[in-house]
Amino acid sequence: MNLIKRKPKDKKTLSDIILIISFFIVILVPVLFMNFKRNQVSYIDNRKLLEIEDIFREGKVFENIKSYVDDRIGFRTKIVDLYSEAMDSLFHEITHPRYEYGREDFIMSKAEENEFNPEFMDIYADFIKGFQDYCNERNIKFLYAVEPRKELIYPEYITKGFNYENIDIEYFIELLKEKEINYLNNVETLKEAKEEGVEEALNKLYLDGKTTENGEIDYNDINSNLLFDQKYDARHWNEAGAIIGISTIIDRLSLLDNRVDKFNLSNYKVEEYINETLVASNFKIDEKTNHFNLINDNSIYIEDLEDEIVRHESFRNFTHYKNSENEDAPRILIFAGSYFDNKEKFITESFSEVMKIHNYRNVIDYEYYINIFNPDIVLFESTEYTHFNFYFPDNDMKNKIHMKSLEYFMNNKGIKEENFVTITKVNKYGEDLTNFSVEIQSNEDFFAYAYINNRALDCKVKEADNKRFVEFSIMTSEIKNIDSFDLYFVSQDKYRYQRHQINLE
């Protein structure tokens, strides 16, 4: 009998097995720890994560599956952070999807091709004009303000090999002029402040004369002469830039309504602040900047409506402040993007009440918010790099009906009263905000208004389940002491109207 001597296990084979097992562990563990929770927001991407039902939308199933896994893979944030640190240390390269190094270590938005889109600009400008006319017909003051990206103010620091052309903004500004829109171009405001010097520009805002004992200007508190931080935030102005831009807006608003108090930098104390990481990122930096904080904050944050105000699911920022020390000042409703996030402290002292709604998509339904807050002034703000369909849907803007006021129709001498709408049911719900849904029957198209407390609210006419409804929302406190209100229906030919009295139980 012949015996075959077996060779001992090869050490290389054993190491290969360990390597394969390790490889599968590295792959499987993140999968096992995938995040399946709903309503999750990515801190590093500053956006809402894809939901499971989103996979089957828009006919891009395989692409959406990949995006879903990429979004929710276990330890994603840690992996991205480690990779970012390694790439910066080894190659001086930022791997964040939004940022890159420019000249002299300035961190800028990642360079991308900027396509000139005049069609969108025309639609957007027409929407703003319609919005302005809507407000003016209701004796609401209106101002539109456009803000600049960092590259427009500091083009000398753009990534080598790229130039940023601002054809869009130049074309857009011309449209605003042609349509006689009351606008403020803060691109020019910040360019002028840069040329003048940030310290000098800020000094003009010390209305109480911040000086030394010798009567000279005291600049010692300010350690940055930039309108955008060198590193911290490539897409938004710093607090010095925000002060200069927002104070210029307030100046313009004070020309529209002299009850608006001028911005006074003497109300603020300057504090040195260290930016430790990039915004919406764990990418480490160590950068000094300035924060300006109110010495006496007279505003009170109002939380009552936070859970009841309707907003787009992806753009939900909402803030509401009342200033008990300035009750005679006007009330302002602001539609603003992220440039105004955490900047309300530069606004609240000039008004009796400040309501701020995330502008993206929500601004299309401006009647809803104006009904609720009944402002004296509306400010609509946007940043030039957000001027495209994702943030401001062009079809929605193009098809927007800017309703004429009830007063406009009732002043028509030829209008007559006639019955063409039947009310079948009145539904209402809500706590601090009361939402009315009035079921109606009619074979005609019409405009609808609710007349409450000597003001007219614009209603939406909707269809659902083969039924028609007239809907609007109002503060519950506004109807607390009334027994009834009137609904007005105006025919589309503008020559007939109908009034219904709605009794409140």
XYZ file of C-alpha atoms in Angstrom:
505
model
C 0.000 0.000 0.000
C 1.398 3.323 -1.097
C 0.783 6.290 1.157
C 0.750 9.812 -0.219
C 2.254 12.312 2.097
C 0.107 15.459 2.392
C 1.727 18.835 2.227
C 1.083 21.179 5.140
C -1.298 24.047 4.418
C 0.378 26.798 2.501
C 0.656 29.971 4.592
C -0.169 31.989 1.502
C -3.452 30.097 1.054
C -4.427 30.827 4.658
C -3.678 34.515 4.244
C -5.760 34.548 1.061
C -8.711 33.074 2.966
C -8.343 35.713 5.694
C -8.135 38.414 3.046
C -11.299 37.140 1.313
C -13.176 36.935 4.616
C -12.039 40.456 5.505
C -13.107 41.680 2.096
C -16.606 40.271 2.525
C -16.829 41.721 6.039
C -15.911 45.153 4.710
C -18.608 44.827 2.038
C -21.342 43.168 4.102
C -21.132 45.114 7.374
C -22.086 48.477 5.805
C -24.943 46.694 4.009
C -26.151 45.115 7.265
C -26.138 48.552 8.903
C -27.997 50.371 6.125
C -30.196 53.233 7.303
C -33.841 52.442 6.434
C -35.390 55.153 8.615
C -37.757 57.645 6.990
C -37.311 61.409 6.690
C -33.538 61.265 6.988
C -31.369 64.255 6.056
C -27.736 63.974 4.974
C -25.608 66.445 6.906
C -22.713 66.240 4.456
C -24.936 66.694 1.369
C -27.424 69.093 2.984
C -30.381 67.272 1.437
C -33.101 64.748 2.240
C -32.203 61.105 1.571
C -34.065 59.095 -1.048
C -37.085 57.145 0.298
C -37.890 53.556 -0.719
C -40.926 54.656 -2.745
C -38.778 57.142 -4.663
C -37.004 54.227 -6.367
C -39.973 53.635 -8.662
C -40.540 57.240 -9.660
C -39.635 58.828 -13.000
C -38.927 55.455 -14.651
C -35.284 55.306 -13.524
C -35.475 52.231 -11.300
C -31.876 50.972 -11.594
C -30.413 54.439 -11.292
C -32.617 55.150 -8.264
C -31.647 51.826 -6.621
C -27.976 52.821 -6.894
C -28.742 56.262 -5.432
C -30.774 54.719 -2.592
C -27.936 52.345 -1.633
C -25.327 55.127 -1.954
C -27.428 57.369 0.299
C -28.169 54.837 3.018
C -25.182 52.494 3.155
C -23.941 51.956 6.713
C -21.126 54.182 8.056
C -21.390 56.350 4.925
C -20.584 59.614 6.698
C -17.531 58.123 8.457
C -16.221 56.572 5.239
C -16.657 59.857 3.362
C -14.911 61.783 6.166
C -11.923 59.409 6.261
C -11.567 59.513 2.498
C -11.772 63.330 2.497
C -9.058 63.645 5.149
C -6.761 61.286 3.260
C -7.191 63.079 -0.076
C -6.560 66.471 1.511
C -3.438 65.275 3.357
C -1.947 63.407 0.397
C -3.015 65.471 -2.608
C -4.408 68.768 -1.210
C -7.744 67.918 -2.819
C -11.300 68.333 -1.489
C -13.575 65.393 -2.328
C -16.782 67.018 -1.043
C -19.432 67.054 -3.817
C -19.863 70.847 -3.530
C -16.403 72.268 -2.831
C -12.903 72.543 -4.278
C -9.744 74.531 -3.626
C -9.322 77.743 -5.563
C -6.289 80.004 -5.646
C -4.463 80.860 -2.385
C -6.369 78.100 -0.527
C -9.743 79.800 -0.958
C -12.452 77.159 -0.936
C -14.932 77.715 -3.753
C -17.958 75.937 -5.195
C -16.975 73.063 -7.461
C -16.502 74.464 -10.964
C -19.240 73.500 -13.383
C -20.455 74.614 -16.770
C -22.892 77.485 -16.540
C -25.463 77.278 -19.327
C -27.181 80.487 -20.350
C -30.953 79.935 -20.088
C -32.832 83.056 -21.229
C -36.170 81.208 -21.448
C -36.111 80.397 -17.743
C -35.057 83.966 -16.896
C -38.009 85.359 -18.876
C -40.466 83.087 -17.044
C -38.917 83.862 -13.663
C -38.985 87.628 -14.214
C -42.641 87.448 -15.366
C -43.501 85.511 -12.200
C -41.830 88.149 -10.005
C -43.678 90.917 -11.867
C -46.998 89.137 -11.316
C -46.140 88.642 -7.639
C -45.304 92.343 -7.277
C -48.560 93.408 -8.946
C -50.491 91.031 -6.694
C -48.991 92.650 -3.582
C -49.366 96.231 -4.797
C -53.068 95.705 -5.598
C -53.534 94.744 -1.943
C -51.520 97.695 -0.573
C -48.624 95.430 0.362
C -45.168 96.886 -0.297
C -42.943 94.592 -2.383
C -39.196 94.235 -2.943
C -37.232 91.570 -4.778
C -33.524 91.130 -3.935
C -30.931 89.019 -5.755
C -27.751 87.840 -3.990
C -24.359 86.889 -5.503
C -22.328 83.726 -5.378
C -18.797 83.920 -3.981
C -17.237 83.676 -7.444
C -18.917 86.927 -8.535
C -17.361 88.881 -5.670
C -13.966 87.148 -5.574
C -13.285 85.968 -9.154
C -9.533 86.297 -8.541
C -9.675 83.181 -6.322
C -11.556 80.885 -8.728
C -9.931 77.518 -9.426
C -7.112 77.921 -11.920
C -8.245 77.280 -15.488
C -11.849 78.418 -14.928
C -13.645 81.711 -15.423
C -17.128 82.435 -14.146
C -19.280 84.234 -16.690
C -22.348 85.960 -15.296
C -24.336 86.295 -18.529
C -27.459 84.983 -16.752
C -27.443 87.608 -14.017
C -26.755 90.468 -16.450
C -29.630 89.363 -18.679
C -31.891 88.857 -15.641
C -31.197 92.336 -14.231
C -32.110 93.870 -17.582
C -35.417 91.976 -17.469
C -36.146 93.308 -13.986
C -35.565 96.847 -15.243
C -37.721 96.382 -18.339
C -40.636 94.995 -16.332
C -40.355 97.809 -13.760
C -39.881 95.413 -10.886
C -38.848 96.984 -7.606
C -35.563 95.137 -7.139
C -32.224 95.372 -5.375
C -29.074 93.964 -6.957
C -26.881 92.914 -4.033
C -24.271 91.664 -6.501
C -23.374 95.327 -7.007
C -23.825 96.102 -3.301
C -21.164 93.589 -2.287
C -18.828 94.488 -5.141
C -18.915 98.108 -3.979
C -18.310 97.078 -0.350
C -15.327 94.993 -1.445
C -13.838 97.956 -3.313
C -14.499 100.332 -0.443
C -13.234 97.904 2.192
C -15.406 95.844 4.517
C -14.380 97.741 7.657
C -15.252 101.081 6.086
C -18.592 99.761 4.789
C -19.491 98.401 8.224
C -18.454 101.622 9.906
C -21.213 103.507 8.087
C -23.767 101.316 9.833
C -22.757 102.444 13.333
C -25.591 104.971 13.596
C -24.767 105.805 17.210
C -21.182 106.684 16.281
C -18.987 103.851 17.529
C -15.715 105.709 18.195
C -12.669 105.731 20.439
C -12.038 108.357 23.115
C -10.275 110.442 20.449
C -13.366 110.419 18.272
C -11.806 108.086 15.700
C -13.404 104.987 14.267
C -12.693 101.827 16.269
C -11.916 98.885 13.975
C -10.266 96.725 16.609
C -13.204 94.373 16.976
C -13.179 93.341 13.303
C -10.517 90.840 12.226
C -11.720 89.986 8.722
C -11.889 92.161 5.635
C -13.900 89.606 3.633
C -17.574 89.347 2.667
C -17.301 85.562 2.281
C -15.045 83.512 4.563
C -11.930 82.211 2.876
C -12.771 78.591 3.661
C -15.867 78.021 5.771
C -18.746 78.488 3.327
C -18.236 78.622 -0.417
C -21.917 79.219 -1.145
C -23.033 81.882 1.353
C -21.860 85.256 2.601
C -20.329 85.522 6.072
C -21.941 87.699 8.746
C -20.145 90.859 7.591
C -21.404 90.266 4.059
C -24.900 89.493 5.359
C -24.979 92.733 7.358
C -24.015 94.810 4.334
C -26.501 93.051 2.039
C -29.398 92.944 4.508
C -28.878 96.523 5.753
C -29.085 97.686 2.124
C -32.369 95.792 1.781
C -33.669 97.458 4.954
C -32.642 100.872 3.587
C -34.716 100.234 0.479
C -37.669 99.019 2.535
C -37.521 102.141 4.697
C -38.034 104.183 1.514
C -41.203 102.176 0.854
C -42.428 102.476 4.449
C -40.898 105.078 6.785
C -41.901 102.997 9.815
C -39.031 100.597 9.010
C -36.153 101.392 11.371
C -32.718 101.806 9.808
C -30.166 99.099 10.546
C -27.908 100.130 13.427
C -24.700 98.152 13.961
C -24.344 99.782 17.392
C -27.041 97.338 18.550
C -24.572 94.480 18.036
C -21.366 93.307 19.654
C -18.593 91.799 17.547
C -17.199 88.461 18.677
C -14.344 86.423 17.252
C -15.499 83.004 16.139
C -13.598 79.925 14.960
C -14.930 77.913 12.032
C -13.759 74.363 12.794
C -15.286 72.501 9.822
C -16.731 73.359 6.428
C -20.474 73.961 6.406
C -22.483 70.746 5.818
C -19.273 68.742 6.214
C -16.868 67.319 8.791
C -13.913 68.562 6.735
C -11.626 70.170 9.325
C -10.507 73.791 9.032
C -9.292 76.334 11.577
C -10.449 79.785 10.511
C -11.157 82.999 12.387
C -14.223 85.019 11.466
C -16.615 87.521 13.071
C -20.075 86.974 14.492
C -22.297 89.956 15.264
C -24.774 89.342 18.090
C -27.514 91.596 19.425
C -26.648 93.300 22.700
C -30.348 93.464 23.614
C -32.492 91.039 21.670
C -36.062 92.347 21.791
C -37.567 89.635 19.616
C -39.505 86.597 20.758
C -39.522 83.393 18.719
C -43.051 82.158 17.988
C -43.407 78.376 17.726
C -47.197 78.073 17.509
C -47.475 77.442 13.762
C -44.344 75.363 13.207
C -46.252 72.087 12.875
C -49.234 73.498 10.991
C -47.834 75.743 8.251
C -47.792 73.867 4.933
C -44.392 73.794 3.179
C -42.733 71.744 0.472
C -41.372 68.549 2.020
C -37.788 69.296 0.923
C -37.773 73.029 1.745
C -39.262 73.446 5.195
C -37.392 76.349 6.811
C -39.807 78.600 8.672
C -39.185 81.196 11.370
C -41.510 83.638 13.098
C -40.498 86.467 15.450
C -42.344 89.261 17.246
C -40.664 92.401 18.558
C -42.550 93.745 21.570
C -40.345 96.871 21.694
C -41.220 98.020 18.173
C -44.961 97.429 17.859
C -45.567 100.429 15.579
C -43.195 99.090 12.920
C -44.599 97.157 9.923
C -44.893 93.395 9.634
C -42.743 91.693 7.000
C -43.168 88.359 5.235
C -39.916 87.099 3.689
C -39.468 84.394 1.077
C -35.755 83.607 1.308
C -33.230 80.873 0.693
C -30.250 79.709 2.735
C -28.522 83.112 2.489
C -30.944 84.259 5.196
C -30.631 81.196 7.438
C -29.766 82.304 10.990
C -29.637 85.929 9.798
C -32.984 86.991 11.269
C -31.049 88.776 14.032
C -30.152 91.438 11.443
C -33.832 91.994 10.587
C -35.961 91.652 13.718
C -35.068 95.038 15.262
C -36.490 96.946 12.277
C -39.966 95.348 12.281
C -42.760 94.508 14.674
C -43.054 90.992 13.275
C -40.919 88.876 10.940
C -42.162 85.738 9.167
C -39.683 83.898 6.937
C -40.583 81.033 4.592
C -38.138 78.933 2.575
C -38.501 80.443 -0.895
C -37.866 77.388 -3.105
C -41.164 76.077 -4.528
C -43.115 77.537 -1.573
C -43.153 81.017 -3.106
C -45.387 79.730 -5.911
C -48.187 79.552 -3.297
C -47.586 83.034 -1.899
C -51.369 83.685 -1.447
C -51.530 80.966 1.212
C -48.883 82.671 3.374
C -50.189 86.195 2.770
C -53.678 85.076 3.845
C -52.290 83.748 7.105
C -49.832 86.507 8.039
C -51.447 89.605 6.489
C -48.090 91.425 6.083
C -47.445 95.107 5.386
C -44.330 94.263 3.358
C -43.235 91.264 1.287
C -39.556 90.622 0.559
C -38.714 87.968 -2.025
C -35.027 87.014 -2.120
C -33.060 84.530 -4.200
C -29.420 83.799 -4.999
C -28.390 83.867 -8.648
C -27.034 80.292 -8.670
C -30.486 78.949 -7.673
C -32.179 80.331 -10.768
C -33.189 77.110 -12.440
C -36.116 74.719 -12.643
C -35.348 72.514 -9.612
C -35.791 75.387 -7.153
C -38.317 77.472 -9.081
C -40.323 75.140 -11.379
C -40.762 76.964 -14.669
C -44.054 75.259 -15.575
C -45.587 76.222 -12.229
C -44.406 79.808 -12.624
C -45.551 80.000 -16.247
C -49.031 78.684 -15.410
C -49.390 80.729 -12.234
C -52.603 82.771 -12.094
C -51.900 85.971 -10.170
C -55.400 86.640 -8.836
C -56.863 90.096 -9.066
C -58.117 91.516 -5.789
C -61.771 91.288 -4.801
C -61.834 95.080 -4.746
C -60.729 95.127 -8.399
C -63.804 93.130 -9.427
C -66.296 94.867 -7.146
C -65.240 98.275 -8.527
C -66.438 97.153 -11.946
C -69.592 99.226 -12.485
C -71.083 96.582 -14.750
C -70.845 93.713 -12.269
C -74.145 92.247 -11.057
C -75.155 89.705 -8.419
C -76.265 86.291 -9.667
C -76.479 82.740 -8.288
C -74.121 80.261 -9.956
C -72.531 78.423 -6.983
C -74.189 76.144 -4.413
C -72.473 75.401 -1.093
C -73.069 71.845 0.100
C -70.740 71.496 3.099
C -68.302 73.538 5.200
C -65.341 71.714 6.756
C -62.726 73.249 9.026
C -59.836 71.836 11.017
C -56.650 72.880 12.792
C -55.602 74.399 16.100
C -53.600 77.643 15.915
C -54.267 77.659 12.173
C -57.819 77.064 10.908
C -58.117 75.489 7.465
C -61.426 75.808 5.617
C -62.508 73.399 2.882
C -65.902 74.364 1.481
C -67.547 71.815 -0.797
C -69.421 73.488 -3.651
C -71.381 72.683 -6.794
C -71.110 74.775 -9.946
C -70.781 74.290 -13.687
C -68.668 77.421 -14.085
C -65.094 78.493 -13.454
C -64.717 81.370 -11.027
C -62.488 83.205 -8.560
C -63.251 82.795 -4.845
C -62.587 85.057 -1.863
C -63.282 84.951 1.873
C -64.103 88.330 3.424
C -63.168 88.323 7.112
C -62.413 91.181 9.510
C -62.545 93.775 6.738
C -60.005 92.020 4.547
C -60.305 89.684 1.584
C -58.471 86.359 1.484
C -57.808 84.645 -1.831
C -59.139 81.083 -2.014
C -58.006 78.092 -4.044
C -60.503 76.119 -6.081
C -59.623 72.404 -6.115
C -61.119 69.177 -7.431
C -60.888 65.768 -5.732
C -62.950 62.608 -6.045
C -65.219 64.321 -8.598
C -66.002 67.059 -6.100
C -65.059 70.740 -6.038
C -63.765 72.601 -3.013
C -62.918 76.181 -2.098
C -60.019 76.279 0.378
C -58.159 78.849 2.480
C -56.353 79.090 5.827
C -56.351 81.777 8.500
C -55.024 82.310 12.025
C -57.487 80.849 14.512
C -57.078 83.934 16.689
C -58.441 86.069 13.845
C -61.807 84.296 13.775
C -62.112 83.660 17.505
C -64.520 86.542 18.115
C -66.615 86.445 14.951
C -69.817 84.495 14.237
C -69.728 84.512 10.440
C -67.878 85.602 7.309
C -68.692 86.004 3.640
C -67.563 83.956 0.667
C -67.516 85.785 -2.660
C -67.504 84.081 -6.048
C -66.659 86.090 -9.171
C -67.271 84.651 -12.612
C -64.361 84.493 -15.028
C -66.079 86.982 -17.327
C -65.761 89.436 -14.365
C -69.338 90.680 -14.689
C -71.134 88.462 -12.167
C -70.625 87.761 -8.493
C -72.311 85.837 -5.696
C -72.062 86.304 -1.938
C -72.611 83.516 0.606
C -72.658 84.066 4.365
C -70.855 81.278 6.264
C -71.894 80.868 9.895
C -69.293 79.673 12.389
C -70.387 77.340 15.144
